Structures are given as C-alpha cells and as structure tokens.
CSV table of C-alpha atoms and ligand atoms in Angstrom, one decimal:
chain,number,residue,atom,x,y,z
A,24,MET,CA,42.7,-51.6,49.5
A,25,ARG,CA,45.0,-51.3,46.2
A,26,ILE,CA,46.6,-47.5,46.1
A,27,VAL,CA,49.1,-46.1,43.9
A,28,LEU,CA,51.1,-42.7,45.5
A,29,LEU,CA,52.1,-40.2,42.8
A,30,GLY,CA,53.8,-37.6,43.5
A,31,ALA,CA,57.6,-35.7,42.9
A,32,PRO,CA,60.5,-36.6,45.0
A,33,GLY,CA,60.2,-35.0,47.9
A,34,SER,CA,56.4,-34.8,47.9
A,35,GLY,CA,55.7,-36.8,50.9
A,36,LYS,CA,54.8,-40.5,49.3
A,37,GLY,CA,56.9,-42.2,52.1
A,38,THR,CA,55.8,-40.2,54.9
A,39,GLN,CA,52.1,-40.7,54.0
A,40,SER,CA,52.9,-44.4,53.2
A,41,LYS,CA,54.0,-44.9,56.6
A,42,LEU,CA,50.7,-43.4,58.0
A,43,ILE,CA,48.5,-45.2,55.5
A,44,MET,CA,50.0,-48.5,56.4
A,45,GLU,CA,49.3,-48.2,60.3
A,46,ARG,CA,45.8,-47.3,59.6
A,47,TYR,CA,44.8,-49.3,57.0
A,48,LYS,CA,47.3,-52.4,57.7
A,49,ILE,CA,48.2,-52.7,54.2
A,50,PRO,CA,52.1,-53.1,53.4
A,51,GLN,CA,54.1,-50.2,51.7
A,52,ILE,CA,55.7,-51.4,48.4
A,53,SER,CA,58.6,-48.9,47.4
A,54,THR,CA,60.6,-49.6,44.6
A,55,GLY,CA,63.1,-47.1,46.0
A,56,ASP,CA,63.2,-48.6,49.1
A,57,LEU,CA,63.7,-52.3,47.6
A,58,LEU,CA,66.4,-51.0,45.0
A,59,ARG,CA,68.4,-49.2,47.8
A,60,ALA,CA,68.3,-52.4,49.7
A,61,ALA,CA,69.7,-54.4,46.5
A,62,VAL,CA,72.3,-51.9,46.1
A,63,ALA,CA,73.4,-52.0,50.1
A,64,ALA,CA,73.2,-55.9,50.0
A,65,GLU,CA,75.5,-55.6,46.8
A,66,THR,CA,73.2,-58.1,45.0
A,67,PRO,CA,73.5,-58.5,41.1
A,68,LEU,CA,70.4,-56.7,40.8
A,69,GLY,CA,71.7,-53.8,43.3
A,70,GLN,CA,74.9,-53.6,41.2
A,71,GLN,CA,72.8,-52.8,38.0
A,72,ALA,CA,70.7,-50.4,39.8
A,73,LYS,CA,73.2,-48.1,41.6
A,74,ALA,CA,74.4,-46.1,38.9
A,75,ALA,CA,70.9,-45.0,37.5
A,76,MET,CA,70.0,-44.2,41.3
A,77,ASP,CA,73.1,-42.1,41.9
A,78,ALA,CA,72.5,-40.2,38.5
A,79,GLY,CA,68.9,-39.6,39.4
A,80,GLN,CA,67.8,-41.4,36.5
A,81,LEU,CA,65.3,-44.5,36.4
A,82,VAL,CA,66.3,-48.0,36.9
A,83,PRO,CA,65.7,-49.9,33.6
A,84,ASP,CA,61.9,-51.4,33.5
A,85,ASP,CA,62.6,-55.0,33.4
A,86,ILE,CA,64.5,-54.6,36.6
A,87,VAL,CA,61.6,-52.7,38.3
A,88,LEU,CA,58.9,-55.2,36.8
A,89,GLY,CA,60.4,-58.1,38.0
A,90,MET,CA,61.2,-56.8,41.6
A,91,ILE,CA,57.3,-56.0,41.6
A,92,ARG,CA,55.8,-59.1,40.4
A,93,GLU,CA,57.9,-61.0,43.0
A,94,ARG,CA,56.7,-58.6,45.8
A,95,LEU,CA,53.0,-58.9,44.6
A,96,ALA,CA,53.3,-62.9,45.1
A,97,MET,CA,53.6,-62.4,48.5
A,98,PRO,CA,50.7,-63.2,51.2
A,99,ASP,CA,50.8,-59.9,53.1
A,100,THR,CA,49.3,-58.1,49.6
A,101,GLU,CA,46.2,-60.1,50.2
A,102,ARG,CA,44.1,-57.3,51.7
A,103,GLY,CA,45.5,-54.6,49.5
A,104,TYR,CA,49.0,-52.5,49.3
A,105,ILE,CA,50.7,-49.0,48.6
A,106,LEU,CA,52.7,-48.8,45.6
A,107,ASP,CA,55.0,-46.0,46.4
A,108,GLY,CA,57.1,-44.9,43.9
A,109,PHE,CA,56.0,-47.4,41.1
A,110,PRO,CA,54.9,-47.0,38.4
A,111,ARG,CA,57.0,-44.3,37.1
A,112,ASN,CA,56.3,-44.3,33.2
A,113,LEU,CA,54.0,-45.3,31.1
A,114,ASN,CA,55.2,-48.7,30.3
A,115,GLN,CA,55.2,-49.6,34.2
A,116,ALA,CA,52.0,-48.2,34.3
A,117,ARG,CA,50.6,-50.8,31.1
A,118,SER,CA,52.5,-53.6,32.5
A,119,LEU,CA,51.1,-53.0,36.2
A,120,ASP,CA,47.5,-53.1,34.7
A,121,ASP,CA,48.3,-56.2,32.6
A,122,MET,CA,49.7,-57.7,36.1
A,123,LEU,CA,46.8,-56.8,38.1
A,124,ALA,CA,44.3,-57.9,35.1
A,125,ASP,CA,45.9,-61.4,35.4
A,126,LEU,CA,45.7,-61.5,39.0
A,127,ASN,CA,42.0,-60.2,39.0
A,128,GLN,CA,43.2,-57.1,41.4
A,129,PRO,CA,41.9,-53.6,40.0
A,130,LEU,CA,43.4,-50.7,41.7
A,131,ASP,CA,41.3,-49.0,44.0
A,132,VAL,CA,42.9,-45.2,43.6
A,133,ALA,CA,45.6,-43.4,42.2
A,134,LEU,CA,46.5,-40.5,44.8
A,135,LEU,CA,48.4,-37.7,43.6
A,136,ILE,CA,50.4,-35.7,46.3
A,137,ASP,CA,50.8,-32.1,45.0
A,138,VAL,CA,53.6,-30.2,46.0
A,139,ASP,CA,55.2,-26.9,44.4
A,140,PHE,CA,58.6,-27.5,42.8
A,141,GLU,CA,60.4,-25.0,45.0
A,142,VAL,CA,59.4,-26.6,48.2
A,143,LEU,CA,61.1,-29.9,47.0
A,144,MET,CA,64.9,-29.2,47.0
A,145,GLN,CA,64.6,-28.0,50.8
A,146,ARG,CA,62.7,-30.9,51.8
A,147,LEU,CA,65.1,-33.4,50.1
A,148,THR,CA,68.2,-32.1,51.1
A,149,GLY,CA,67.1,-31.6,54.6
A,150,ARG,CA,65.9,-35.5,54.6
A,151,LEU,CA,67.1,-37.9,57.1
A,152,THR,CA,65.7,-41.8,57.4
A,153,CYS,CA,66.2,-44.1,60.0
A,154,ALA,CA,68.4,-46.9,59.2
A,155,SER,CA,66.4,-49.3,61.6
A,156,CYS,CA,62.9,-48.9,61.0
A,157,GLY,CA,63.0,-46.2,57.8
A,158,ALA,CA,60.8,-43.7,59.5
A,159,VAL,CA,61.5,-40.3,57.8
A,160,PHE,CA,62.6,-36.9,59.6
A,161,ASN,CA,63.7,-33.5,58.3
A,162,LYS,CA,66.3,-31.2,59.4
A,163,PHE,CA,64.3,-28.2,58.8
A,164,THR,CA,60.9,-29.3,58.6
A,165,HIS,CA,60.4,-32.2,60.9
A,166,PRO,CA,63.4,-32.7,63.2
A,167,PRO,CA,64.0,-35.4,65.5
A,168,ARG,CA,64.2,-34.6,69.4
A,169,GLN,CA,68.0,-35.7,69.5
A,170,GLU,CA,70.2,-35.2,66.6
A,171,ASN,CA,70.6,-38.1,64.5
A,172,VAL,CA,68.7,-40.6,66.6
A,173,CYS,CA,65.1,-41.8,65.6
A,174,ASP,CA,62.3,-40.9,68.1
A,175,LEU,CA,60.6,-43.9,67.3
A,176,CYS,CA,63.2,-46.6,67.5
A,177,GLY,CA,66.4,-44.9,68.9
A,178,GLY,CA,67.9,-45.8,65.5
A,179,GLU,CA,70.6,-44.1,63.4
A,180,LEU,CA,69.4,-41.5,60.9
A,181,GLN,CA,71.1,-41.4,57.6
A,182,HIS,CA,71.0,-38.9,54.7
A,183,ARG,CA,70.2,-40.7,51.4
A,184,ALA,CA,73.2,-40.8,48.8
A,185,ASP,CA,70.8,-39.6,45.9
A,186,ASP,CA,69.6,-36.2,48.1
A,187,ASN,CA,72.3,-34.0,46.9
A,188,GLU,CA,71.3,-30.9,44.7
A,189,GLU,CA,72.7,-32.3,41.5
A,190,THR,CA,71.2,-35.6,41.5
A,191,ILE,CA,67.7,-34.0,42.7
A,192,GLY,CA,67.7,-31.5,40.1
A,193,ASN,CA,67.8,-35.0,37.6
A,194,ARG,CA,65.0,-36.5,39.7
A,195,LEU,CA,62.8,-33.6,39.2
A,196,LYS,CA,63.4,-33.4,35.7
A,197,VAL,CA,62.5,-37.2,35.1
A,198,TYR,CA,59.6,-36.7,37.1
A,199,GLU,CA,58.4,-33.8,35.0
A,200,THR,CA,59.1,-35.6,31.7
A,201,GLN,CA,58.3,-39.3,32.4
A,202,THR,CA,56.4,-39.9,35.4
A,203,GLN,CA,53.9,-36.7,35.4
A,204,PRO,CA,51.9,-38.2,32.2
A,205,LEU,CA,50.9,-40.9,34.2
A,206,VAL,CA,48.5,-38.1,35.9
A,207,GLU,CA,46.4,-37.8,33.1
A,208,TYR,CA,46.8,-41.6,32.6
A,209,TYR,CA,44.9,-42.5,35.5
A,210,GLN,CA,42.5,-39.5,35.3
A,211,ASP,CA,41.3,-41.1,32.0
A,212,LYS,CA,40.5,-44.3,33.7
A,213,GLY,CA,38.8,-42.4,36.4
A,214,LEU,CA,41.1,-43.4,39.3
A,215,LEU,CA,43.1,-40.2,39.9
A,216,LYS,CA,42.5,-38.3,43.0
A,217,SER,CA,44.8,-35.3,44.4
A,218,VAL,CA,45.5,-34.2,47.9
A,219,LYS,CA,48.0,-30.6,48.4
A,220,GLY,CA,50.7,-32.1,50.2
A,221,GLU,CA,52.0,-28.8,51.9
A,222,GLY,CA,51.2,-27.7,55.3
A,223,GLU,CA,51.4,-30.2,58.7
A,224,ILE,CA,51.8,-33.9,57.9
A,225,GLU,CA,48.8,-34.6,60.0
A,226,ASP,CA,46.5,-32.5,58.1
A,227,ILE,CA,47.6,-34.1,54.9
A,228,PHE,CA,47.1,-37.4,56.2
A,229,ASN,CA,43.6,-36.5,57.4
A,230,ALA,CA,42.7,-35.5,53.7
A,231,VAL,CA,44.4,-38.5,52.5
A,232,SER,CA,42.3,-40.6,54.8
A,233,ARG,CA,39.0,-39.1,53.7
A,234,ILE,CA,40.0,-39.8,50.1
A,235,LEU,CA,40.8,-43.3,50.7
A,236,GLN,CA,37.6,-43.9,52.8
A,237,GLU,CA,35.6,-42.4,49.7
A,238,SER,CA,37.5,-44.9,47.7
A,239,GLY,CA,36.4,-47.8,49.7
A,240,GLY,CA,39.1,-48.4,52.0
A,241,GLU,CA,38.1,-49.6,55.4
A,242,ALA,CA,40.5,-48.9,58.4
B,325,LIG,P1,62.1,-43.1,45.5
B,325,LIG,O1,63.1,-43.9,46.9
B,325,LIG,O2,61.2,-43.5,45.1
B,325,LIG,O3,62.7,-41.5,45.3
B,325,LIG,P2,61.6,-40.4,45.0
B,325,LIG,O4,60.2,-40.7,44.2
B,325,LIG,O5,62.6,-39.4,44.6
B,325,LIG,O6,61.0,-39.8,46.2
B,325,LIG,P3,61.4,-39.6,47.6
B,325,LIG,O7,61.6,-41.0,48.3
B,325,LIG,O8,62.9,-38.6,47.5
B,325,LIG,O9,60.4,-38.6,48.0
B,325,LIG,P4,59.1,-38.8,48.9
B,325,LIG,O10,57.9,-38.9,48.2
B,325,LIG,O11,58.9,-40.5,49.3
B,325,LIG,O12,59.1,-38.1,50.2
B,325,LIG,P5,59.5,-38.3,51.3
B,325,LIG,O13,57.8,-38.8,52.6
B,325,LIG,O14,60.7,-39.2,52.0
B,325,LIG,O15,63.4,-43.4,43.9
B,325,LIG,C1,64.9,-43.2,44.3
B,325,LIG,C2,65.4,-43.7,42.8
B,325,LIG,O16,65.2,-45.4,42.9
B,325,LIG,C3,65.1,-42.9,41.8
B,325,LIG,O17,65.5,-42.1,41.4
B,325,LIG,C4,65.1,-44.3,40.8
B,325,LIG,O18,66.7,-44.2,40.1
B,325,LIG,C5,65.0,-45.5,41.4
B,325,LIG,N1,63.5,-45.9,41.4
B,325,LIG,C6,62.6,-45.9,42.4
B,325,LIG,N2,61.4,-46.4,41.5
B,325,LIG,C7,61.8,-46.5,40.7
B,325,LIG,C8,60.9,-47.2,39.5
B,325,LIG,N3,59.4,-47.3,39.6
B,325,LIG,N4,61.3,-47.3,37.9
B,325,LIG,C9,62.5,-46.9,37.8
B,325,LIG,N5,63.6,-46.5,38.6
B,325,LIG,C10,63.0,-46.2,40.3
B,325,LIG,O19,59.8,-36.8,52.4
B,325,LIG,C11,60.8,-35.9,51.9
B,325,LIG,C12,61.1,-35.1,53.0
B,325,LIG,O20,60.3,-34.0,53.3
B,325,LIG,C13,61.4,-35.8,54.5
B,325,LIG,O21,62.4,-35.3,54.9
B,325,LIG,C14,59.9,-35.6,55.1
B,325,LIG,O22,60.2,-35.5,56.5
B,325,LIG,C15,59.8,-34.1,54.7
B,325,LIG,N6,58.3,-33.9,54.6
B,325,LIG,C16,57.1,-34.8,54.2
B,325,LIG,N7,55.7,-34.2,54.1
B,325,LIG,C17,56.4,-33.0,54.9
B,325,LIG,C18,55.3,-32.0,54.8
B,325,LIG,N8,53.9,-31.7,54.7
B,325,LIG,N9,55.9,-30.6,55.0
B,325,LIG,C19,57.3,-30.4,55.4
B,325,LIG,N10,58.1,-31.6,55.4
B,325,LIG,C20,57.6,-32.7,54.8
B,326,LIG,MG1,60.1,-42.2,49.1
C-alpha cells in the first residue's frame, strides 16, 4: 500500500509512520530523515540542504525529487511505502504523480494528521529522537523511562537542531502557505482521509489503521 502522510510539523507523522511500518511491513520514507542523514554525513547534497533546514525553509525541489526518485527505485518499496513529509508543495505533488504514473504505482491514500497549531510548539520543543533506532519520545508528553536513554534500544536521545522556537515558527508558516494546499489537491483526487492527531498515540494509530484497512491495506 502506498501512503502519503500529510500533517504540520509535530503532528505525529514520524510517530505514526513507525507504527504503520511495523504493522504493514512497508518502509517509512521520510525526506526529513534522509536530508538529516545527508547533513550529518556532510555529503554535497547535505551541505546544500543544511541552510534551508536550519532556517525552517523547504530544501529546493530538485534535491528532494532526486532523493525520492532514487529511494523509490529500491527493492524494499515493492509492497508499498509511507511517504512522510513528502510531497510538501504542489510542484512536488505533481512530480510525484508523474513518477508514479511512469512506474504504474498509483497512491492508495493521502492521510492527513490534523492537530491544532497551539499544541505543536510544545510537542516540538519537547521532542527527543533516538540516535540509534530513530524512536521518538517527548520530554512533556511521552518521556523515556530513563532520562536521555531510548526505551527500545538503549541508544542516546537527541534534540533536533531545527526544534527551537524561532525555526519552528518558520516551519509552521511554510506548512500553512506551501503544504496545506495539498489537502485540497488530494481531496480533488478523491484520495484524502483525515484523522484527528490529538490524544493517546495508540488511539490515533487505531483510527489510522481503520482508514488504511478501508483503503485496501493488508496487515
Ligand atoms: P521533517 O523532518 O519532515 O519535519 P516536519 O515536517 O517539520 O515534521 P516533524 O518531523 O517535525 O514532525 P512529525 O509530524 O514527524 O512529528 P513527530 O512524530 O516527530 O522536515 C524537516 C526539514 O527538512 C524541513 O523543515 C525542510 O527544511 C526539510 N524537508 C523535509 N522534507 C522536505 C521536502 N519534501 N521538501 C523540501 N524540504 C523538506 O512528533 C513530534 C513530537 O510530538 C514527538 O516528541 C512525539 O513524541 C510527540 N507526539 C506525537 N504524537 C503525539 C500525541 N498523540 N500526543 C502527544 N505527543 C505526541
Ligand atoms: Mg518527522
């Protein structure tokens, strides 16, 4: 099953992706994670992307589209995938449609995780991510059992460089102006489903699973 996950920064795309990945045995493809890996490895692509990410702006489309094209060609995408944080503007969405038409792999669903803007700042300033396995925690809402240690693998928990108030403000503005129009884009295509992203993570995942089941997903 091929899924686009839509939602503002901090809405829980990464958190829900991990759960979907486990149940449906399909990979999570997060352009944010791919870009952060490139920045950490100091590749030419990472060097190009870093300034935009630090400022909370979008990385140029040609970089992101090249990355996605390469990733979708890998064999683990055969049973489908979760696109987390991609597409992020209309140009990316149209380019994705063209790519998937060439591959004869239509999307099954575009799922919006809907969270009120006031909630997002606290979620993002409190986020902690495991440097080893990528598990996501939150100082305020979902703390690890032991400070700065991952519950799942014992790895070190890190704070993301773009999770400071100023950058978060920019990321939210960019979401409103550039990414939110995709809600209507996928609605017009009859692919949009929406879930309220507030409350217990498990309850949200149950709602997500119901929608994926209705959209043809097989666990
Ligand atoms: P990206 O990494 O995609 O960041 P984002 O969209 O800002 O989204 P986040 O990862 O911050 O939030 P999330 O929805 O995954 O939330 P999470 O599950 O972690 O992008 C980063 C940057 O890369 C962009 O700014 C841009 O520069 C660049 N980029 C990426 N893709 C691009 C593209 N396609 N084109 C151009 N540029 C691109 O949850 C957040 C926190 O909330 C966690 O602490 C979690 O524990 C907590 N939480 C989750 N669910 C709940 C709940 N139900 N209740 C309470 N707390 C919860
Ligand atoms: Mg994320």
